[in-house]
XYZ file of N, CA and C in Angstrom:
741
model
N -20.589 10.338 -6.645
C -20.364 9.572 -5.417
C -20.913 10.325 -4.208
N -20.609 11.876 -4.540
C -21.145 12.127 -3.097
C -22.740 12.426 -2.730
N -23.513 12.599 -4.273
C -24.568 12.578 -3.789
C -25.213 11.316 -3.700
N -24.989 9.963 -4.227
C -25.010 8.579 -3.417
C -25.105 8.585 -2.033
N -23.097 8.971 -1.775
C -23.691 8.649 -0.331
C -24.488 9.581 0.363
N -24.682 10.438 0.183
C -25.393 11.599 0.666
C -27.668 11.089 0.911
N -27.754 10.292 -0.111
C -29.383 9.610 -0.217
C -29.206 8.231 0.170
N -27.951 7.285 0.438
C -27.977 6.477 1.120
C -28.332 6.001 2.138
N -29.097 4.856 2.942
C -29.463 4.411 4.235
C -28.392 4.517 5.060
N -27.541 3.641 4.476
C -26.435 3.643 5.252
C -24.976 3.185 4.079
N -24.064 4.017 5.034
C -22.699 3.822 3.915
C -21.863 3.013 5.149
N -20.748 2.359 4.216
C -19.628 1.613 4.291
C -18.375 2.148 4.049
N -18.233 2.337 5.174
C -16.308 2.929 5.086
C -15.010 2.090 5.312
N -14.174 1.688 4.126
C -13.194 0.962 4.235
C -12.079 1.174 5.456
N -12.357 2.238 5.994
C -11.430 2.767 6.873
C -11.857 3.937 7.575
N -11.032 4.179 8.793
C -11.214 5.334 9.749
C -11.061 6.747 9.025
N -9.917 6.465 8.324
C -9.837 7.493 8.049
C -11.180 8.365 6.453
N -11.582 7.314 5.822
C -12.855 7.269 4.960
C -13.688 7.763 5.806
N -14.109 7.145 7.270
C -15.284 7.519 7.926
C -15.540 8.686 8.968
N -13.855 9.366 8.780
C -13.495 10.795 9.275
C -14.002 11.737 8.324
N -13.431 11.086 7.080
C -13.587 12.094 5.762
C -15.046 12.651 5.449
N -15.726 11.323 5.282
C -17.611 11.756 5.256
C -18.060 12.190 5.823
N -17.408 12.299 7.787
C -18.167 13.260 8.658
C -17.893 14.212 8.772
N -16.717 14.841 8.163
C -16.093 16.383 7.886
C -16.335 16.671 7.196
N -16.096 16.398 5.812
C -16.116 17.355 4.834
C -17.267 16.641 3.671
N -17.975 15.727 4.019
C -19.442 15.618 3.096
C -20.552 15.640 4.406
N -20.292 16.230 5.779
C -20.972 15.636 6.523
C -22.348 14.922 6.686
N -21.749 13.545 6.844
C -22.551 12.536 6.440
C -22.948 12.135 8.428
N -23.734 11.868 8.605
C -24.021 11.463 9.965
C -23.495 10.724 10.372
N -22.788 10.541 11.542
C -22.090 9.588 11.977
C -22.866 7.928 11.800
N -23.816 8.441 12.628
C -25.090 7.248 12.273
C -25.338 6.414 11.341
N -25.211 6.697 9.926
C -25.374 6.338 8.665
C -24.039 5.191 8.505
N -22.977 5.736 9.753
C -21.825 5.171 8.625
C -21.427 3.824 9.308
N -20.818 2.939 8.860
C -20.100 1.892 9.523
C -18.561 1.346 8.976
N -17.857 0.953 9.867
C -16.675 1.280 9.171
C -16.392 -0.636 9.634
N -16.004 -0.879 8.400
C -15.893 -1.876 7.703
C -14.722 -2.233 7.234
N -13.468 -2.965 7.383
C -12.080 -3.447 6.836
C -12.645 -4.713 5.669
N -11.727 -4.669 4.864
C -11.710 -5.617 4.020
C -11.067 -6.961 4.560
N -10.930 -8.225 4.482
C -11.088 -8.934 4.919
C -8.991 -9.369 4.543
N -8.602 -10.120 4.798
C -6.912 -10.428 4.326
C -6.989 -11.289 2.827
N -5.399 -11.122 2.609
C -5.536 -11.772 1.009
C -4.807 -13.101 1.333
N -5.180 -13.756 0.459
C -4.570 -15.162 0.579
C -3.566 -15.361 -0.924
N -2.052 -15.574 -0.175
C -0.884 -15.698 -1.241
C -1.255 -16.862 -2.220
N -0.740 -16.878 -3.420
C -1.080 -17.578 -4.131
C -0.166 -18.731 -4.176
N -0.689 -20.232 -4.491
C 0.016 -21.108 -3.946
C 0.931 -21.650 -4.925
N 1.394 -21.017 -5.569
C 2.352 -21.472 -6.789
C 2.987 -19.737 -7.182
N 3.947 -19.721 -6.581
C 4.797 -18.593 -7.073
C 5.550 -18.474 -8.324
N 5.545 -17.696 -9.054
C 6.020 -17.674 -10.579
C 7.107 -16.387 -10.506
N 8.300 -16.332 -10.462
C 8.970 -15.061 -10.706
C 8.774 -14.484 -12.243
N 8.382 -13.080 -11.890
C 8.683 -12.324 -13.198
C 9.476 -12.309 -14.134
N 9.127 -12.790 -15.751
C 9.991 -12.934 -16.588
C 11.267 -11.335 -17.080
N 10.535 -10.606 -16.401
C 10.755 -9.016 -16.611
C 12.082 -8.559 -15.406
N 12.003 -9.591 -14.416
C 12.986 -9.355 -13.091
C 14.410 -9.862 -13.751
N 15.804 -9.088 -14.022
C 16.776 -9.568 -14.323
C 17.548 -10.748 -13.701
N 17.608 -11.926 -13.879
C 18.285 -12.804 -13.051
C 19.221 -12.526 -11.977
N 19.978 -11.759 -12.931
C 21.242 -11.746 -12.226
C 21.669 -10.448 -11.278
N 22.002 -10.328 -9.934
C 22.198 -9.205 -8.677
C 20.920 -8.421 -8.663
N 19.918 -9.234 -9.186
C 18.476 -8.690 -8.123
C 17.583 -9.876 -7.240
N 18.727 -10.944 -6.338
C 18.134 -11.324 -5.140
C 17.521 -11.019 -4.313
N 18.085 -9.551 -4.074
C 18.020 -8.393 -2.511
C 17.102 -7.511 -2.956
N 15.790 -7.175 -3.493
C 15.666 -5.845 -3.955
C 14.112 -5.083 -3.055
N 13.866 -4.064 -3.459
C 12.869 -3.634 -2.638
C 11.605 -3.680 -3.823
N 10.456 -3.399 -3.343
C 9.082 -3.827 -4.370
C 8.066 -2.821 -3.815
N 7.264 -2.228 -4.567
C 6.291 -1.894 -4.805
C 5.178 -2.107 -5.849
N 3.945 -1.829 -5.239
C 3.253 -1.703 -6.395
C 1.905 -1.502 -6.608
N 1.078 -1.454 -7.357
C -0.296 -0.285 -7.650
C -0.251 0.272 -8.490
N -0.971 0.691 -8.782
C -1.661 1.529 -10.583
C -0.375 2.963 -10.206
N 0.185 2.890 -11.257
C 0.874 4.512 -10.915
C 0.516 5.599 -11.388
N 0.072 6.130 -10.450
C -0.680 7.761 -10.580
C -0.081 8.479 -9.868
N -0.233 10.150 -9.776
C 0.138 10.724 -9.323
C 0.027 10.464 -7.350
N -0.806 10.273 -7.247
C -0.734 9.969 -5.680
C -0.109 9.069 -4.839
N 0.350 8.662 -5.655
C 1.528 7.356 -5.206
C 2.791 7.765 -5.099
N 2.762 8.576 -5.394
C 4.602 9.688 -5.078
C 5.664 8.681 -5.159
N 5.593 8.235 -6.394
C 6.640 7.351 -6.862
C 8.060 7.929 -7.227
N 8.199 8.923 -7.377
C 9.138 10.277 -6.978
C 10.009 9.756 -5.936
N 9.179 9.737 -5.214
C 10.407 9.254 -3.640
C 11.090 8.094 -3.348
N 10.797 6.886 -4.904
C 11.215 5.938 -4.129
C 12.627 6.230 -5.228
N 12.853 6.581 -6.632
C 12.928 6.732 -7.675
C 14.700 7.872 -6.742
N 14.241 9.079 -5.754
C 15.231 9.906 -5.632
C 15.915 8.739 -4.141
N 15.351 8.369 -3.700
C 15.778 7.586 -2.597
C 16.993 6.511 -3.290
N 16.330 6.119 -4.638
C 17.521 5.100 -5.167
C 18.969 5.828 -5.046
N 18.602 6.894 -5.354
C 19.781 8.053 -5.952
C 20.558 8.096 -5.008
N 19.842 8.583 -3.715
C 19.953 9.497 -2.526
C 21.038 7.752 -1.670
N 20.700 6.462 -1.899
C 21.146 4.900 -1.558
C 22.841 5.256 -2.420
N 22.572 5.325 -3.504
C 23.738 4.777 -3.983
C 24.483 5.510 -3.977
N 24.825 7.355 -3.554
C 25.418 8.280 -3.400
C 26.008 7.449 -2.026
N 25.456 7.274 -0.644
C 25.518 6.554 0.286
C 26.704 5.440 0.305
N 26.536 4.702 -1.084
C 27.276 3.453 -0.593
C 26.315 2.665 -1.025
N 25.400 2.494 -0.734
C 24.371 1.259 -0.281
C 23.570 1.278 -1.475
N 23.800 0.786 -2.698
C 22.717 1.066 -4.140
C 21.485 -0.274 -3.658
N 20.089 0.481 -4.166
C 18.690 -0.437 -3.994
C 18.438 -0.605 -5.056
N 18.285 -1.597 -5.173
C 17.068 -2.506 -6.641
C 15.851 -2.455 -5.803
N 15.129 -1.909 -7.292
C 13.794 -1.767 -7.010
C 13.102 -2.098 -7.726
N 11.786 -2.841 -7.457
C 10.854 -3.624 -8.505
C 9.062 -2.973 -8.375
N 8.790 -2.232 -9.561
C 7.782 -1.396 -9.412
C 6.664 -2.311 -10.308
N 6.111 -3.050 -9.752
C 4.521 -3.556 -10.307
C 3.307 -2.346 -10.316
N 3.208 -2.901 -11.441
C 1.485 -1.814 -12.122
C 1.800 -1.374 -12.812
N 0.333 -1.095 -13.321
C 0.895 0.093 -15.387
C 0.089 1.154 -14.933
N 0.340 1.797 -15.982
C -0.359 3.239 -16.092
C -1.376 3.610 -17.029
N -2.730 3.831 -16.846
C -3.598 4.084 -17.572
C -3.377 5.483 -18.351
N -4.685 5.396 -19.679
C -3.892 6.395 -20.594
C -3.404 7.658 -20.030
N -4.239 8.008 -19.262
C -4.129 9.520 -18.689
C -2.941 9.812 -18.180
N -2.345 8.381 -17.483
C -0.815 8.636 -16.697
C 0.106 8.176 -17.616
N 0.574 7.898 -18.708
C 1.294 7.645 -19.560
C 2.657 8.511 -19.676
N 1.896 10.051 -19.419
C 3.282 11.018 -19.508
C 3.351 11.112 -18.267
N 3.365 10.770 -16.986
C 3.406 10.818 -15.809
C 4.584 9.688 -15.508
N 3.911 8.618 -16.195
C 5.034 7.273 -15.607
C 6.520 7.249 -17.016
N 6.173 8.504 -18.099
C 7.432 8.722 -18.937
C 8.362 9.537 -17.907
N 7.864 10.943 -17.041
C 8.248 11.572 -16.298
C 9.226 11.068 -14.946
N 9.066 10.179 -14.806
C 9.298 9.114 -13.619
C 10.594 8.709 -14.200
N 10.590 7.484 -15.514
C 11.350 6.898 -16.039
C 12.706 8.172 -16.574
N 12.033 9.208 -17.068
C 13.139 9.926 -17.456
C 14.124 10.610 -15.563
N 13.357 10.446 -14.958
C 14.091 11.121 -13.457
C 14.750 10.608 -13.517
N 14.634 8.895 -13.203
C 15.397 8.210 -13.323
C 16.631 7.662 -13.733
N 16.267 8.162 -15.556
C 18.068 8.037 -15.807
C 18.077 9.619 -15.844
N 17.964 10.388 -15.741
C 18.727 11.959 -14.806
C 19.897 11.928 -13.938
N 19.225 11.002 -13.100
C 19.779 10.262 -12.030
C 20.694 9.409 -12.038
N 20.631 8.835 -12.872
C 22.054 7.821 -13.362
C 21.340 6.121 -12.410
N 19.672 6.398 -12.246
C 19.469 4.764 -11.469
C 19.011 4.132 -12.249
N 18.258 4.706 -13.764
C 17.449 3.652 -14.721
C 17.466 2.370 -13.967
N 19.003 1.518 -14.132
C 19.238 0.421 -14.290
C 19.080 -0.047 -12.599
N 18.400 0.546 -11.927
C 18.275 0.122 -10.221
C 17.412 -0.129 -10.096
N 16.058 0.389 -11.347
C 14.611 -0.042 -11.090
C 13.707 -0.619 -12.161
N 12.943 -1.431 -11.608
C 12.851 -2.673 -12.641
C 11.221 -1.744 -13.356
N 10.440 -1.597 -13.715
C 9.197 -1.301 -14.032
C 8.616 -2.649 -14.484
N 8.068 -3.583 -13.434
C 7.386 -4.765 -14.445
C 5.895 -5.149 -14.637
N 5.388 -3.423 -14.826
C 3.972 -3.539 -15.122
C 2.590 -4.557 -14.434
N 1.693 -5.089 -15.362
C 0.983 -5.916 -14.188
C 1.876 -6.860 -14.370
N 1.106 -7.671 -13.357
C 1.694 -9.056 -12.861
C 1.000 -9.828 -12.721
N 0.732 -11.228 -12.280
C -0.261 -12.245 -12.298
C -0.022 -12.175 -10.907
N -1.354 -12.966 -10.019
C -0.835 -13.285 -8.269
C 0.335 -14.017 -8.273
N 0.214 -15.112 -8.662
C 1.645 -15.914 -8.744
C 2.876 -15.040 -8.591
N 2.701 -13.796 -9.601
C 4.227 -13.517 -9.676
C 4.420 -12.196 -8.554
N 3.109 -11.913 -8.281
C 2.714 -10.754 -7.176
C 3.556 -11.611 -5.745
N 2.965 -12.301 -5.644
C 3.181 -13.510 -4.083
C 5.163 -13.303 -4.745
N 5.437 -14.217 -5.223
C 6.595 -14.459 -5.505
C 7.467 -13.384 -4.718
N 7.519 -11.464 -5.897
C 7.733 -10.575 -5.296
C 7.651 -10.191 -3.874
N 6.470 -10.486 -3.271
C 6.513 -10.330 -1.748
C 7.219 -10.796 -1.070
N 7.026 -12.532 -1.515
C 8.264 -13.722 -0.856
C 9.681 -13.214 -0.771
N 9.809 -12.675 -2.181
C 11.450 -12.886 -2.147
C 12.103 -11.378 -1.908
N 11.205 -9.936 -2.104
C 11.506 -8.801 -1.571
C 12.095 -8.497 0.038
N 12.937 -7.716 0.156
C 13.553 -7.554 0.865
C 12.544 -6.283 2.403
N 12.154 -5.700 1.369
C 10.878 -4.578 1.779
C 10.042 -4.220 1.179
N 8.825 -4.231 1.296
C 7.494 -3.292 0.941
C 7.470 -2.198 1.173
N 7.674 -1.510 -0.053
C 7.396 -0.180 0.201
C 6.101 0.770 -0.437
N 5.321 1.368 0.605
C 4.437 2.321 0.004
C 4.858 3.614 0.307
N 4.649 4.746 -1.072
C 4.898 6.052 -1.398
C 3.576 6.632 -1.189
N 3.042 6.427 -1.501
C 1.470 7.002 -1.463
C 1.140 7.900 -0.285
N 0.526 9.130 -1.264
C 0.383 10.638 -0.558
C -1.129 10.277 -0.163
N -2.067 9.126 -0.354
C -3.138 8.943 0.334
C -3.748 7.633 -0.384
N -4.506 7.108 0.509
C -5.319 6.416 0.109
C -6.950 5.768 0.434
N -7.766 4.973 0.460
C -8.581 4.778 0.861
C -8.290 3.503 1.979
N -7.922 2.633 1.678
C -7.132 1.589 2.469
C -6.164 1.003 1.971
N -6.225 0.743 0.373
C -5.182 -0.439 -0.457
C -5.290 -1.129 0.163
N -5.340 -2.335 -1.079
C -5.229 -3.680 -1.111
C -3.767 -4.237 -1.241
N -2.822 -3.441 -1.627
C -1.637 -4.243 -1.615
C -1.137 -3.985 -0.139
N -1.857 -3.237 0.597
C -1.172 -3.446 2.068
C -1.453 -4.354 2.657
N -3.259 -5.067 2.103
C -3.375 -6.315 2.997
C -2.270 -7.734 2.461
N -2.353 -7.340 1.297
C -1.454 -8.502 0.346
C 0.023 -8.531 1.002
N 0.908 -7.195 1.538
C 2.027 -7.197 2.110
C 2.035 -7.884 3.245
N 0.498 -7.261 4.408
C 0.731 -8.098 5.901
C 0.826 -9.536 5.665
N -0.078 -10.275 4.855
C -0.531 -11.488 4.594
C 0.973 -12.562 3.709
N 1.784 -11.492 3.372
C 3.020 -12.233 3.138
C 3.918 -11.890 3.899
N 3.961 -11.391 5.136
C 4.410 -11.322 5.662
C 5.739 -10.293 6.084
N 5.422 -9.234 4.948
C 6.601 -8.490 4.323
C 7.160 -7.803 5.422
N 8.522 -7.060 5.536
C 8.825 -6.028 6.339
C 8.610 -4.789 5.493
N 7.984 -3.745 6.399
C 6.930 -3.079 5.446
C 7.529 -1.049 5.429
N 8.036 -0.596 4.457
C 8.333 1.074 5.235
C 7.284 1.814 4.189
N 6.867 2.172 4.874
C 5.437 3.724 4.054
C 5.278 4.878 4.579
N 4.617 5.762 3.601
C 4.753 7.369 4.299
C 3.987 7.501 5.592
N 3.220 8.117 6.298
C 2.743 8.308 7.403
C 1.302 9.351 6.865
N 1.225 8.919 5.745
C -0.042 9.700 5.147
C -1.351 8.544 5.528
N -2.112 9.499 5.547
C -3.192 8.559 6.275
C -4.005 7.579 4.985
N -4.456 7.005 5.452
C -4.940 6.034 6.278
C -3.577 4.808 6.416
N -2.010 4.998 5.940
C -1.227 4.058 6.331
C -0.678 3.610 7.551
N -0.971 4.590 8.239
C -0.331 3.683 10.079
C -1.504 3.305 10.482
N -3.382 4.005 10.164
C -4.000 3.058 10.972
C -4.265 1.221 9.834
N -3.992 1.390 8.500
C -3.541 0.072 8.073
C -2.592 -0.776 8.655
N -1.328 -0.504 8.618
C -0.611 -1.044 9.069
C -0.555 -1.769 10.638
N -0.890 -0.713 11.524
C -1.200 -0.557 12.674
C -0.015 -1.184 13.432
N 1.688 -0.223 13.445
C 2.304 -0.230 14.254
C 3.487 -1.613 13.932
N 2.620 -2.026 12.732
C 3.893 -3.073 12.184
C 4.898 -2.998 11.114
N 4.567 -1.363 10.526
C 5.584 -1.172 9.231
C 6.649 0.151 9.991
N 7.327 0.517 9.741
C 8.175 1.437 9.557
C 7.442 2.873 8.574
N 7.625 4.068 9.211
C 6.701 5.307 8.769
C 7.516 6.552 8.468
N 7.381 7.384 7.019
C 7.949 8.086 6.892
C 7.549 9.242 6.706
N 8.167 11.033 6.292
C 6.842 11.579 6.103
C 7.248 11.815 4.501
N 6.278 11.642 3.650
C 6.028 11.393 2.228
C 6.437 13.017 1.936
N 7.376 12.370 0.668
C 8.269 13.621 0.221
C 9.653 13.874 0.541
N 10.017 12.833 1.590
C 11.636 12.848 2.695
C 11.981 12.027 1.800
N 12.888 11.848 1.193
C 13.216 10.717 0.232
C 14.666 10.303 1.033
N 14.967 10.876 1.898
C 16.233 10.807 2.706
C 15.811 9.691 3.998
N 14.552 10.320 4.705
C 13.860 9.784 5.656
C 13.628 8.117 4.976
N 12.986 8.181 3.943
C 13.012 6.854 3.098
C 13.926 6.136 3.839
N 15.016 6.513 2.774
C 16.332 5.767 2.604
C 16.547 5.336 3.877
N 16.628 5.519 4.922
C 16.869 5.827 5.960
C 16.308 4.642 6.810
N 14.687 4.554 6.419
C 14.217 3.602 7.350
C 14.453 2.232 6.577
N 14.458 2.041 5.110
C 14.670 1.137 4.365
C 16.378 0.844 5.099
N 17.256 1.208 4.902
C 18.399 0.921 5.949
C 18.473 0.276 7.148
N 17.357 0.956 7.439
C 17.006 0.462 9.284
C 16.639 -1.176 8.621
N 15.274 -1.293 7.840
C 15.050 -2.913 7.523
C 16.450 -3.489 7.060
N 17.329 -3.280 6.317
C 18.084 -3.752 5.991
C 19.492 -4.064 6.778
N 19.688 -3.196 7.888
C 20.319 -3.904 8.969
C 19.924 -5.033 10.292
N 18.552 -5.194 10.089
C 18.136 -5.839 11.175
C 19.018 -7.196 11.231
N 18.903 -8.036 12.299
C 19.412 -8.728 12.597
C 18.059 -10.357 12.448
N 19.040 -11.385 12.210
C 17.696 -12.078 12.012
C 17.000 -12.472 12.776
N 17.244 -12.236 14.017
C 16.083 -11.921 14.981
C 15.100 -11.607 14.935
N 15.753 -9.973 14.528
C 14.701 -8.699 14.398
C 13.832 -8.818 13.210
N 14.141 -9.641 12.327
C 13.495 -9.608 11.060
C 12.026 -10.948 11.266
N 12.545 -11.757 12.097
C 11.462 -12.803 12.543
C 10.231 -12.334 13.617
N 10.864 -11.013 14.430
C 10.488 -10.509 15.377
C 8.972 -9.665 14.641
N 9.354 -8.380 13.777
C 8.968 -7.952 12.945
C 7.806 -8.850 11.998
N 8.508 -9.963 11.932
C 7.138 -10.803 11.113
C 6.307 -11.251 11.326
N 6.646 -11.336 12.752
C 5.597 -12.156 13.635
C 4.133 -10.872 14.060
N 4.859 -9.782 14.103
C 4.112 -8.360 14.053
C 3.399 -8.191 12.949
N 3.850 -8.477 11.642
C 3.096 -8.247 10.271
C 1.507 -9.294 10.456
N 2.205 -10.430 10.864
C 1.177 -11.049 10.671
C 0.055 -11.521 11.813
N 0.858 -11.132 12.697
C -0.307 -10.525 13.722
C -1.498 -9.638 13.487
N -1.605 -8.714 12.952
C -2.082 -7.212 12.227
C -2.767 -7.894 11.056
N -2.030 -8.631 10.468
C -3.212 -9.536 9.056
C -4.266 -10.251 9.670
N -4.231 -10.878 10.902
C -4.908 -11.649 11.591
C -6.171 -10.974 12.004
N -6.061 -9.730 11.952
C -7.156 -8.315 12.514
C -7.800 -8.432 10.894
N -7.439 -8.347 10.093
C -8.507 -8.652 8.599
C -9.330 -9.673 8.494
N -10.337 -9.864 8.649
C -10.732 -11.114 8.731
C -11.872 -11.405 7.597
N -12.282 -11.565 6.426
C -13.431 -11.782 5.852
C -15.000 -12.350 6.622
N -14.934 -13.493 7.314
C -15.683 -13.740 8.178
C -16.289 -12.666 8.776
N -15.901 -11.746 9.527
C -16.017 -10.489 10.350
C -16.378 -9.357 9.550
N -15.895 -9.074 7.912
C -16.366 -8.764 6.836
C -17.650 -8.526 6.383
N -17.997 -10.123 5.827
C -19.030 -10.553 5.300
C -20.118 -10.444 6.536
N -20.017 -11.013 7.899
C -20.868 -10.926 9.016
C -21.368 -9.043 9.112
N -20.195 -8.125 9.167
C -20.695 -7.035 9.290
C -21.674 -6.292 8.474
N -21.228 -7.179 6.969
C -21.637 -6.162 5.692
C -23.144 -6.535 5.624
N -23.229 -8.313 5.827
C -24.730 -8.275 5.589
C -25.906 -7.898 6.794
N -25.078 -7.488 8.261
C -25.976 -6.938 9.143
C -26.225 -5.487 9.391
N -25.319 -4.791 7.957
C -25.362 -3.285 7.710
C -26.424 -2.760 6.813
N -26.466 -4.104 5.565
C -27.217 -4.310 4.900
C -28.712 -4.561 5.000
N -29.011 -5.484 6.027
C -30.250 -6.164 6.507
C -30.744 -4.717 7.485
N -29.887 -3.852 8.161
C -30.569 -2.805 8.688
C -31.139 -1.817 8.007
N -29.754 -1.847 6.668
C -30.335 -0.126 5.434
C -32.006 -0.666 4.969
N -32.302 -2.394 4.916
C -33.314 -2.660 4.281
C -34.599 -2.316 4.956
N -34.034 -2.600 6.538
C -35.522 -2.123 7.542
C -35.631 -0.557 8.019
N -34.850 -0.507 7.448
C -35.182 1.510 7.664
C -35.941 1.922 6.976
N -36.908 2.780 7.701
C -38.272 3.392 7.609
C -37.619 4.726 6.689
N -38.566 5.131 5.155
C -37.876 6.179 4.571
C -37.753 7.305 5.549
N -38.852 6.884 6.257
C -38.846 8.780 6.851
C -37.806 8.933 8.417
N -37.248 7.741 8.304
C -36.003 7.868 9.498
C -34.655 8.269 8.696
N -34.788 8.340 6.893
C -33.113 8.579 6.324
C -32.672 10.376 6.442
């Protein structure tokens, strides 16, 4: 990848923080780069709940989800359950995505914390999912939560603004300039701090919770595909008229 972008005309950065990264530490010319958002997701119009979600006293619960790998510090949401129900306040939690072979003893590692912990039964693991049952989860979740010690932008953050979710994630980058001032921010590894702001969503008032949504989806409204597709093919149409001996 890096010697790609490195002989490239010009590169495409999903994010600020991507187009920080290439000018520091692959320094890539500012010039070369253009920074580019992915466009918003559109919920799917027939919601299907997960056959895997227990019927019964998981109305209220919190959701995540993404391939689980180590960088997703799924750790924190896992001690936060713990850290809830010591509290008073026990969280159901619904973790979408599987684990490829490599993470297999990673997401056993997880599951065994878990009952360590005495929460097994607080968190759901329901692997992939179809959109239908993705949308559903968003709809009927209480909070979105991202753990993730980094990322490039994620796609399930545009999928959260676009349903409108109330949203708490670490403060690892690139998640507050995703979000941009509409989720709740923690610093990844506080599993207390977690708990904490997930509380904060969970006392709001329904005001505050309409207030808040109207913020989510304000911020989805900044994704635009149109604006996307317009940028990508006039990034494109330039890498094509560049003279070799200007790369």
């Amino acid at each position: 990848t890096r010697i790609a972008v490195h002989k490239a005309v010009r590169v495409i950065a999903m994010s600020d923080f991507v187009r920080l990264f290439l000018m520091r530490d692959w320094r890539i010319p500012e010039k070369k780069i253009r920074l580019i958002y992915f466009g918003n997701s559109v919920p799917a119009a027939n919601p299907v709940r997960p056959g895997i979600i227990p019927e019964s006293g998981w109305d209220d619960f919190m959701f995540t989800a993404g391939s689980i790998e180590l960088y997703r510090g799924l750790e924190d949401m896992i001690l936060c359950a713990e850290y809830a129900r010591r509290a008073g306040r026990p969280l159901r939690v619904v973790v979408a995505g599987s684990a490829r072979k490599n993470m297999m003893t990673y997401h056993g590692r997880l599951k065994a914390l878990a009952e360590k912990l005495g929460v097994a039964e607080d968190i759901c693991w329901a692997g992939q999912l179809s959109n239908e049952e993705m949308t559903w989860c968003y709809d009927r979740c209480r909070a979105f939560v991202m753990t993730s010690r980094v990322e490039a932008l994620a796609v399930v953050v545009l999928e959260a603004l676009a349903h409108g979710c109330e949203c708490v994630a670490t403060d690892s980058a690139p998640l507050p300039e995703a979000f941009g001032g509409s989720a709740l921010h923690y610093p990844a590894g506080d599993y207390v701090a977690l708990a904490r702001r997930i509380f904060e969503t969970l006392d709001r008032t329904s005001e505050e919770r309409c207030s808040v949504r109207e913020k989510v989806l304000a911020r989805n409204a900044d994704f635009s595909w149109h604006l996307t597709s317009e940028l990508t093919i006039r990034t494109l149409l330039e890498a094509a008229a560049e003279k070799p001996s200007d790369v």
